[in-house]
CSV table of C-alpha atoms in Angstrom, one decimal:
chain,number,residue,atom,x,y,z
A,29,MET,CA,16.0,-43.0,-21.8
A,30,LYS,CA,13.8,-40.3,-20.1
A,31,THR,CA,10.2,-39.9,-21.6
A,32,LEU,CA,8.6,-36.5,-22.1
A,33,ASN,CA,5.1,-36.0,-21.4
A,34,LYS,CA,3.2,-35.0,-24.2
A,35,GLN,CA,0.4,-32.2,-24.5
A,36,VAL,CA,-2.4,-32.3,-27.4
A,37,THR,CA,-2.6,-29.1,-28.9
A,38,LEU,CA,-5.0,-27.5,-31.4
A,39,VAL,CA,-3.2,-25.0,-33.8
A,40,PRO,CA,-4.7,-22.7,-36.4
A,41,GLN,CA,-2.7,-23.2,-39.6
A,42,TYR,CA,-2.0,-19.8,-39.9
A,43,MET,CA,-0.3,-19.6,-36.7
A,44,ASN,CA,2.8,-21.8,-38.3
A,45,LYS,CA,3.5,-18.6,-40.7
A,46,PHE,CA,3.5,-16.1,-38.1
A,47,SER,CA,6.3,-14.1,-36.7
A,48,CYS,CA,6.6,-10.6,-35.3
A,49,ILE,CA,8.0,-8.6,-38.3
A,50,GLY,CA,9.3,-5.6,-35.7
A,51,SER,CA,10.1,-2.4,-37.3
A,52,GLU,CA,8.3,-3.4,-40.4
A,53,CYS,CA,4.9,-3.2,-38.7
A,54,GLU,CA,2.5,-0.3,-38.9
A,55,ASP,CA,1.7,-0.3,-35.4
A,56,SER,CA,3.4,-1.5,-32.2
A,57,CYS,CA,2.1,-3.8,-29.5
A,58,CYS,CA,4.9,-1.6,-27.2
A,59,SER,CA,2.5,1.4,-27.1
A,60,GLY,CA,-1.0,2.2,-25.6
A,61,TRP,CA,-1.7,-0.4,-23.1
A,62,LYS,CA,-0.4,-1.8,-19.7
A,63,VAL,CA,2.1,-4.2,-19.8
A,64,THR,CA,2.4,-6.3,-16.6
A,65,ILE,CA,5.6,-8.0,-15.4
A,66,ASP,CA,5.6,-11.3,-13.6
A,67,GLN,CA,7.5,-11.7,-10.4
A,68,PRO,CA,10.4,-13.9,-11.8
A,69,THR,CA,11.1,-11.3,-14.5
A,70,TYR,CA,10.7,-8.5,-12.0
A,71,LYS,CA,13.4,-10.3,-10.0
A,72,LYS,CA,15.8,-10.5,-12.8
A,73,TYR,CA,15.5,-7.1,-14.0
A,74,LYS,CA,16.2,-5.8,-10.3
A,75,LYS,CA,19.5,-7.7,-10.0
A,76,SER,CA,20.5,-6.9,-13.7
A,77,ARG,CA,23.9,-4.9,-14.0
A,78,HIS,CA,23.2,-3.9,-17.8
A,79,ILE,CA,25.1,-1.0,-18.6
A,80,GLU,CA,22.0,0.6,-20.6
A,81,LEU,CA,19.1,-1.2,-19.2
A,82,LYS,CA,20.0,-0.9,-15.4
A,83,GLU,CA,18.8,2.7,-15.3
A,84,LEU,CA,15.7,2.1,-17.3
A,85,PHE,CA,14.7,-1.1,-15.1
A,86,ASP,CA,15.1,1.1,-11.9
A,87,LYS,CA,13.1,4.0,-13.1
A,88,ASN,CA,10.4,2.4,-15.2
A,89,ILE,CA,9.5,-1.1,-13.5
A,90,ILE,CA,7.0,0.0,-10.7
A,91,ARG,CA,5.5,-2.7,-8.0
A,92,ASN,CA,1.8,-3.8,-8.0
A,93,ARG,CA,1.0,-2.5,-4.6
A,94,SER,CA,-2.6,-3.4,-5.0
A,95,ASN,CA,-3.6,-7.1,-4.8
A,96,PRO,CA,-0.2,-8.1,-6.7
A,97,SER,CA,0.1,-11.9,-8.0
A,98,GLU,CA,2.8,-13.6,-9.5
A,99,ALA,CA,1.5,-13.1,-13.0
A,100,ASP,CA,0.7,-9.2,-12.3
A,101,TYR,CA,3.4,-8.3,-9.7
A,102,ALA,CA,4.9,-4.9,-11.8
A,103,LYS,CA,4.2,-3.1,-14.4
A,104,ILE,CA,6.0,-0.8,-16.9
A,105,LYS,CA,5.7,3.0,-16.6
A,106,LEU,CA,5.1,4.3,-20.2
A,107,ASP,CA,6.5,7.6,-21.3
A,108,LYS,CA,4.4,10.6,-22.1
A,109,GLY,CA,3.4,9.6,-25.6
A,110,GLY,CA,2.1,6.1,-24.0
A,111,ASN,CA,5.2,4.2,-25.4
A,112,CYS,CA,7.5,1.6,-23.7
A,113,PRO,CA,10.6,3.2,-22.5
A,114,PHE,CA,12.2,0.1,-23.5
A,115,LEU,CA,11.5,0.8,-27.4
A,116,SER,CA,14.0,1.8,-29.5
A,117,GLU,CA,13.9,4.2,-32.3
A,118,GLU,CA,13.6,1.2,-34.9
A,119,LYS,CA,10.5,0.0,-32.9
A,120,LEU,CA,12.5,-2.7,-31.5
A,121,CYS,CA,12.8,-3.8,-28.1
A,122,ARG,CA,16.2,-3.0,-26.0
A,123,VAL,CA,15.4,-6.0,-23.9
A,124,GLN,CA,15.3,-8.6,-26.1
A,125,MET,CA,18.1,-7.1,-28.5
A,126,ASN,CA,20.4,-7.0,-25.2
A,127,LEU,CA,19.4,-9.7,-22.9
A,128,GLY,CA,17.7,-12.0,-25.5
A,129,GLU,CA,13.8,-13.4,-25.6
A,130,GLU,CA,14.1,-15.7,-22.5
A,131,ASN,CA,14.6,-12.6,-20.2
A,132,LEU,CA,11.2,-10.9,-21.6
A,133,SER,CA,8.2,-10.9,-19.3
A,134,THR,CA,5.5,-13.3,-19.9
A,135,THR,CA,3.3,-10.6,-21.5
A,136,CYS,CA,5.9,-10.0,-23.6
A,137,THR,CA,6.8,-13.0,-24.6
A,138,THR,CA,3.1,-14.3,-25.3
A,139,TYR,CA,1.5,-11.5,-27.2
A,140,PRO,CA,0.0,-11.8,-29.7
A,141,ARG,CA,0.1,-15.4,-28.7
A,142,SER,CA,-3.0,-16.8,-26.9
A,143,ASN,CA,-3.4,-20.3,-24.9
A,144,HIS,CA,-6.6,-21.8,-23.7
A,145,LEU,CA,-6.9,-25.4,-21.9
A,146,ILE,CA,-10.4,-26.7,-23.0
A,147,ASP,CA,-10.9,-30.1,-21.6
A,148,GLY,CA,-7.4,-31.1,-21.3
A,149,ILE,CA,-6.3,-29.7,-25.0
A,150,ILE,CA,-4.3,-26.7,-25.1
A,151,GLU,CA,-6.0,-24.3,-27.7
A,152,ARG,CA,-3.8,-21.7,-29.6
A,153,SER,CA,-4.7,-18.6,-31.3
A,154,LEU,CA,-3.4,-15.0,-32.1
A,155,THR,CA,-4.8,-11.9,-30.8
A,156,LEU,CA,-6.2,-10.1,-34.0
A,157,SER,CA,-5.1,-6.4,-32.5
A,158,CYS,CA,-1.9,-7.5,-34.2
A,159,PRO,CA,-2.0,-6.3,-37.7
A,160,GLU,CA,0.3,-9.5,-38.9
A,161,ALA,CA,-1.7,-11.7,-37.1
A,162,ALA,CA,-5.2,-10.2,-38.5
A,163,ARG,CA,-3.6,-10.4,-42.3
A,164,LEU,CA,-2.6,-14.2,-41.6
A,165,ALA,CA,-6.0,-15.0,-39.9
A,166,LEU,CA,-8.6,-12.7,-41.9
A,167,LEU,CA,-6.9,-12.9,-45.6
A,168,GLU,CA,-6.7,-16.5,-45.6
A,169,PRO,CA,-8.7,-17.5,-49.1
A,170,ASN,CA,-9.4,-21.0,-48.0
A,171,GLY,CA,-10.6,-20.0,-44.4
A,172,ILE,CA,-9.4,-21.0,-40.9
A,173,GLU,CA,-8.0,-24.7,-40.6
A,174,PHE,CA,-6.3,-26.5,-37.7
A,175,ASP,CA,-3.9,-29.0,-37.0
A,176,GLU,CA,-4.0,-31.2,-33.9
A,177,VAL,CA,-0.5,-32.0,-32.5
A,178,GLU,CA,1.1,-33.6,-29.8
A,179,ASN,CA,3.9,-31.4,-28.4
A,180,ALA,CA,6.3,-31.8,-25.4
A,181,VAL,CA,4.6,-30.3,-22.3
A,182,GLU,CA,6.1,-26.5,-21.7
A,183,SER,CA,6.5,-25.8,-18.0
A,184,ASN,CA,6.5,-21.8,-18.9
A,185,ILE,CA,3.3,-21.8,-21.1
A,186,PHE,CA,0.9,-19.0,-19.9
A,187,ILE,CA,-2.8,-20.2,-19.9
A,188,SER,CA,-5.2,-17.5,-20.1
A,189,LYS,CA,-8.3,-19.4,-19.9
A,190,LYS,CA,-9.3,-22.8,-18.5
A,191,PHE,CA,-12.6,-24.8,-19.3
A,192,LYS,CA,-13.7,-28.4,-18.3
A,193,GLY,CA,-16.9,-29.2,-20.0
A,194,ASP,CA,-17.6,-32.4,-18.2
A,195,SER,CA,-17.2,-31.0,-14.7
A,196,PRO,CA,-20.2,-32.1,-12.5
A,197,ALA,CA,-20.6,-28.4,-11.5
A,198,ASN,CA,-22.0,-27.7,-15.2
A,199,ASN,CA,-24.8,-30.0,-14.6
A,200,GLY,CA,-27.9,-28.1,-15.4
A,201,LYS,CA,-26.2,-25.4,-16.7
A,202,PRO,CA,-25.8,-23.9,-20.2
A,203,ALA,CA,-22.0,-24.9,-19.9
A,204,GLN,CA,-23.0,-28.5,-20.1
A,205,TYR,CA,-23.7,-28.2,-23.5
A,206,PHE,CA,-20.6,-26.0,-24.5
A,207,TRP,CA,-19.4,-28.6,-27.0
A,208,GLU,CA,-22.8,-29.1,-29.0
A,209,LEU,CA,-23.3,-25.2,-28.9
A,210,ARG,CA,-19.7,-24.7,-30.3
A,211,PHE,CA,-20.0,-27.1,-32.9
A,212,PHE,CA,-23.1,-25.8,-34.1
A,213,THR,CA,-21.8,-22.2,-34.2
A,214,ILE,CA,-18.5,-23.2,-36.2
A,215,GLN,CA,-20.5,-25.4,-38.7
A,216,LEU,CA,-22.6,-22.3,-39.2
A,217,LEU,CA,-19.9,-19.8,-39.6
A,218,GLN,CA,-18.4,-22.4,-42.2
A,219,ASN,CA,-21.4,-22.8,-44.0
A,220,ARG,CA,-20.8,-20.8,-47.3
A,221,ASN,CA,-24.1,-21.6,-48.9
A,222,TYR,CA,-25.2,-18.6,-47.0
A,223,SER,CA,-23.3,-15.1,-47.0
A,224,ILE,CA,-21.7,-14.2,-43.9
A,225,GLU,CA,-24.4,-11.6,-43.3
A,226,ASP,CA,-27.1,-14.1,-43.1
A,227,ARG,CA,-24.9,-16.5,-41.2
A,228,LEU,CA,-24.6,-13.7,-38.4
A,229,VAL,CA,-28.1,-13.2,-38.4
A,230,ILE,CA,-29.2,-16.5,-38.1
A,231,LEU,CA,-26.5,-16.8,-35.4
A,232,GLY,CA,-28.1,-14.0,-33.5
A,233,MET,CA,-31.5,-15.7,-34.0
A,234,PHE,CA,-30.5,-18.9,-32.4
A,235,LEU,CA,-28.6,-17.3,-29.6
A,236,LYS,CA,-31.6,-15.1,-28.8
A,237,LYS,CA,-33.6,-18.4,-28.6
A,238,VAL,CA,-31.0,-20.3,-26.4
A,239,GLN,CA,-30.9,-17.4,-24.1
A,240,GLU,CA,-34.7,-17.3,-23.7
A,241,ILE,CA,-34.8,-21.0,-22.6
A,242,ILE,CA,-32.1,-20.3,-20.1
A,243,SER,CA,-34.1,-17.7,-18.9
A,244,LEU,CA,-37.0,-19.9,-18.6
A,245,ASN,CA,-34.6,-22.7,-16.8
A,246,LYS,CA,-35.4,-25.2,-19.8
A,247,VAL,CA,-31.5,-25.6,-20.2
A,248,ASN,CA,-32.0,-29.1,-21.3
A,249,ASP,CA,-33.9,-27.7,-24.3
A,250,ILE,CA,-30.8,-26.7,-25.6
A,251,PRO,CA,-30.0,-29.7,-27.6
A,252,GLN,CA,-33.6,-29.7,-29.3
A,253,ILE,CA,-33.1,-26.2,-30.3
A,254,ILE,CA,-29.8,-26.8,-32.0
A,255,GLY,CA,-31.4,-29.7,-33.9
A,256,GLN,CA,-34.5,-27.2,-35.2
A,257,TYR,CA,-31.8,-24.8,-36.5
A,258,VAL,CA,-29.9,-27.4,-37.9
A,259,LYS,CA,-33.0,-28.5,-40.1
A,260,VAL,CA,-34.0,-25.0,-41.2
A,261,ILE,CA,-30.3,-24.2,-42.3
A,262,ASP,CA,-30.2,-27.4,-44.4
A,263,GLU,CA,-33.5,-27.0,-46.0
A,264,GLY,CA,-33.2,-23.4,-46.5
A,265,SER,CA,-36.6,-22.4,-45.4
A,266,LEU,CA,-35.1,-19.3,-43.9
A,267,ARG,CA,-33.9,-17.8,-46.9
A,268,LYS,CA,-36.9,-15.9,-48.2
A,269,GLU,CA,-37.1,-14.5,-44.8
A,270,LEU,CA,-33.3,-13.4,-44.8
A,271,ASP,CA,-33.8,-11.9,-48.2
A,272,ASN,CA,-36.7,-9.7,-47.1
A,273,ILE,CA,-34.9,-8.1,-44.5
A,274,PRO,CA,-34.5,-4.6,-45.5
A,275,THR,CA,-30.9,-3.0,-45.9
A,276,GLN,CA,-30.9,0.4,-43.8
A,277,ASN,CA,-27.5,1.8,-44.4
A,278,ARG,CA,-28.4,4.9,-42.7
A,279,ILE,CA,-29.0,3.0,-39.4
A,280,GLN,CA,-25.8,1.2,-40.1
A,281,MET,CA,-23.7,4.4,-40.3
A,282,LYS,CA,-25.5,5.8,-37.2
A,283,LEU,CA,-25.0,2.4,-35.2
A,284,THR,CA,-21.3,2.5,-36.1
A,285,LYS,CA,-20.6,5.8,-35.0
A,286,ALA,CA,-22.4,5.2,-31.7
A,287,ILE,CA,-20.4,2.1,-31.2
A,288,ILE,CA,-17.0,4.2,-31.9
A,289,ASP,CA,-18.2,6.9,-29.9
A,290,ARG,CA,-18.5,4.6,-26.8
A,291,ARG,CA,-15.2,3.3,-27.6
A,292,PHE,CA,-13.7,6.8,-27.2
A,293,LEU,CA,-15.4,7.2,-23.8
A,294,ASP,CA,-14.0,4.0,-22.3
A,295,GLY,CA,-10.5,5.3,-23.3
A,296,VAL,CA,-8.2,4.8,-26.4
A,297,ASN,CA,-4.6,5.0,-26.3
A,298,SER,CA,-3.6,3.7,-29.5
A,299,PRO,CA,-2.4,6.4,-31.9
A,300,ARG,CA,-2.7,4.1,-34.9
A,301,PHE,CA,-6.2,3.5,-33.9
A,302,ILE,CA,-7.2,7.0,-33.9
A,303,GLU,CA,-5.4,7.6,-37.2
A,304,CYS,CA,-7.2,4.6,-38.8
A,305,LEU,CA,-10.6,6.0,-37.5
A,306,LYS,CA,-9.8,9.6,-38.5
A,307,GLU,CA,-9.1,8.4,-42.0
A,308,SER,CA,-12.1,6.3,-42.1
A,309,LEU,CA,-14.4,9.0,-40.8
A,310,MET,CA,-13.0,11.1,-43.3
A,311,GLY,CA,-13.4,8.9,-46.5
A,312,MET,CA,-17.0,8.6,-45.7
A,313,GLY,CA,-17.3,12.6,-45.1
A,314,TYR,CA,-18.5,12.1,-41.4
A,315,ILE,CA,-17.2,15.7,-40.8
A,316,THR,CA,-18.9,19.0,-39.1
A,317,ASN,CA,-21.9,20.1,-41.1
A,318,ALA,CA,-21.9,16.8,-43.1
A,319,SER,CA,-25.7,15.8,-43.6
A,320,MET,CA,-26.5,12.3,-42.8
A,321,SER,CA,-27.6,11.8,-46.4
A,322,GLU,CA,-24.2,12.9,-47.7
A,323,VAL,CA,-22.6,10.4,-45.5
A,324,THR,CA,-24.7,7.8,-46.2
A,325,ASP,CA,-24.1,8.0,-49.9
A,326,LYS,CA,-20.3,7.6,-49.6
A,327,TYR,CA,-20.7,4.8,-46.9
A,328,ASN,CA,-22.9,3.0,-49.6
A,329,HIS,CA,-20.0,3.6,-52.3
A,330,ALA,CA,-17.2,2.4,-49.8
A,331,PHE,CA,-19.5,-0.7,-48.9
A,332,GLU,CA,-20.3,-1.6,-52.5
A,333,THR,CA,-16.9,-1.0,-53.8
A,334,TYR,CA,-14.6,-2.4,-51.4
A,335,TYR,CA,-16.2,-4.3,-48.3
A,336,SER,CA,-18.9,-6.4,-50.1
A,337,THR,CA,-16.2,-7.6,-52.6
A,338,PHE,CA,-14.0,-8.6,-49.3
A,339,LEU,CA,-17.0,-10.3,-47.8
A,340,SER,CA,-18.0,-12.3,-50.9
A,341,ARG,CA,-15.0,-14.3,-50.4
A,342,THR,CA,-15.4,-15.1,-47.0
């Protein structure tokens, strides 16, 4: 009897509930972004004799002539509206409907799933640009919990990132303390004795301190810094300092708008993102000739009425 090789996999529990909701989704992962085609899939499409799809394949699958790789061998040419030409009127994939999921490209099969190989363990997650994935991950009342399971090795699994912490190449570098830094960060973010805002402030202070000692070539001081922060968090000695940090909603509003403007300068192709952004800005009265005082008042109302209620449960 043949023995199957096993692979240890770390899976967040919310992934067990995920399945694509297809045409019921308020957005589409088949619009507004580059869809790469791997070489084996490209060859399948070029050999296809499917009556409906052959012409679409020939017209819309374009070879990558600049530094092609097996994973990024070609791409799908989007239509004028930024949509995948294989998307049906019901927002379903014609390739999957006619040829089956096994004929999708690696990109289309994988999204919104993400796989990282960390010290021999596959860590799985969902990309939160998918609305259904975001709902499952962010609205789970008990927070994100993980299961460690053994699965049969998948030969076609796409690993987007790999990291080996005990590599000799990491000696004397911050990566040497990857697990210590990661464990501290997770512990802090899960510590509900502090508000989420305070947790993020503490994490920012901690990372700033770590960066300072890295700049001074004192990487081996990282465990000491972690120990110091664990102590002050447990003792609560930072609470008074955190409570004295003033809330400056006007600055928050200006910073948020600056980040949004920067995002648009970098290019935004998602109609759904633009629609949500417009609704948010209109809701806060961020329109031509509106005073910053008026906008800030509406921002405060939205924060207290909706956002802070959600944050109090995280």
